Short mmCIF file of C-alpha atoms in Angstrom, two decimals:
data_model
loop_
_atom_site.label_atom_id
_atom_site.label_comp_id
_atom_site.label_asym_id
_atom_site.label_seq_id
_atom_site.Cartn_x
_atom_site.Cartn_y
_atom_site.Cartn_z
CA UNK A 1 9.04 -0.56 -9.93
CA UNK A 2 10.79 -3.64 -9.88
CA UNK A 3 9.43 -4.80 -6.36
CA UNK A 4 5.94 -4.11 -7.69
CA UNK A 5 6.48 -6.19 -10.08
CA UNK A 6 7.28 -9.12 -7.91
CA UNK A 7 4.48 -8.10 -6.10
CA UNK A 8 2.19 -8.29 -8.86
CA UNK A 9 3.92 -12.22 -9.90
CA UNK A 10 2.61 -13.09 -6.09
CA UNK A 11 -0.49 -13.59 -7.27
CA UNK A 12 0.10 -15.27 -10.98
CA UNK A 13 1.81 -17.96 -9.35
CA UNK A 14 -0.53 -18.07 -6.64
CA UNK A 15 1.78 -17.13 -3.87
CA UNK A 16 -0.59 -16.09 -1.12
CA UNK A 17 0.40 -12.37 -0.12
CA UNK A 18 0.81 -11.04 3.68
CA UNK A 19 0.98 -8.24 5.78
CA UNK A 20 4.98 -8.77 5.02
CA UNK A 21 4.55 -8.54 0.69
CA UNK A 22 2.16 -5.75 1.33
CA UNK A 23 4.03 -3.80 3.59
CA UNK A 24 7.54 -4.28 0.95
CA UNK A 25 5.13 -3.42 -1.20
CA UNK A 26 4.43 -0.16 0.78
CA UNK A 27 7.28 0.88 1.00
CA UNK A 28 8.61 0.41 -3.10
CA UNK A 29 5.29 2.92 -3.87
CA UNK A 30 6.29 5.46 -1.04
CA UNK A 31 10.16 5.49 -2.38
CA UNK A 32 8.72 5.97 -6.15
CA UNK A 33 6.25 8.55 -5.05
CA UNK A 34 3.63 5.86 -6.66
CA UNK A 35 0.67 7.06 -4.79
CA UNK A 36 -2.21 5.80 -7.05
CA UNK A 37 -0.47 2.35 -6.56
CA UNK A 38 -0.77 3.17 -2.85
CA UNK A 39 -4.29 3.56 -2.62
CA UNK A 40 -4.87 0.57 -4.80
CA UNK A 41 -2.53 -1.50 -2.78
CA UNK A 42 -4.88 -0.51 0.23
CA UNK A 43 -8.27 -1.07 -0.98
CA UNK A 44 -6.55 -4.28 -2.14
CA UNK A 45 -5.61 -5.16 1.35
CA UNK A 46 -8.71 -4.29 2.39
CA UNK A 47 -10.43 -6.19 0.23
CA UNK A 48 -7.81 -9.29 0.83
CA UNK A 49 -8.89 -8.66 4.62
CA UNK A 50 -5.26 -8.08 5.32
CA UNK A 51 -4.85 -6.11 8.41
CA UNK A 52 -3.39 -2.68 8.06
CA UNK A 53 -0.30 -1.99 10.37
CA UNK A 54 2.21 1.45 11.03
CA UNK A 55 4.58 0.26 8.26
CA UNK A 56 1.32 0.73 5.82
CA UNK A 57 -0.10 3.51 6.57
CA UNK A 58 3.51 5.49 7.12
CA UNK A 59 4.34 4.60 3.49
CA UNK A 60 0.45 5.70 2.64
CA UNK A 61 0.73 8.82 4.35
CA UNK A 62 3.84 9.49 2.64
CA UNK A 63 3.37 8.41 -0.86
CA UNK A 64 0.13 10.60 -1.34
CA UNK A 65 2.26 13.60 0.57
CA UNK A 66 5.01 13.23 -2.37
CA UNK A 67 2.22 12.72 -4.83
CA UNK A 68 0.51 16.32 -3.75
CA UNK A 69 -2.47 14.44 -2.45
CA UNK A 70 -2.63 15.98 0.52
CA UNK A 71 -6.62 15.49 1.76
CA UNK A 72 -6.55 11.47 1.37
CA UNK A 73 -2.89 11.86 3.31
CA UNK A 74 -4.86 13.28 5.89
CA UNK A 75 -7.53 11.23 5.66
CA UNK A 76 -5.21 8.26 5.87
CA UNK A 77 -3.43 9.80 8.96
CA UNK A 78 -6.73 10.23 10.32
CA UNK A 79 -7.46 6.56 9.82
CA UNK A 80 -4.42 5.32 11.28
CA UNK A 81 -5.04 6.98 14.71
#
């Protein structure tokens, strides 16, 4: 939670965010089974036009698998190939 957090500050203070605070980012909603934060991190980086990379999707994939959401994890994994 904390991570996100700092995430989230990244953009108060203006602090432009990469494929680097995304992918931390990634990874704090896969370890807290967070995966509505995971899909809104995604359409975020989509919407950012930051590029997608393995570390992303993995903690995608993931997160939604903890979180029972098991068609967008597919979907996802789908995606990602």
């Amino acid at each position: 939670v904390q991570a996100l957090q700092l995430f989230c500050e990244m953009a108060d203070s203006y602090v432009e965010r990469n494929i680097i605070s995304y992918s931390a980012a990634a990874t704090a909603c896969q370890k807290g089974e967070q995966g509505v934060q995971m899909l809104q991190l995604l359409r975020e980086m989509a919407h950012s036009r930051v590029e997608r990379d393995t570390i992303t999707y993995n903690a995608a994939v993931s997160a939604c698998g903890k979180g029972a959401q098991w068609v967008r994890a597919m979907q996802l994994f789908r995606e990602m190939a």
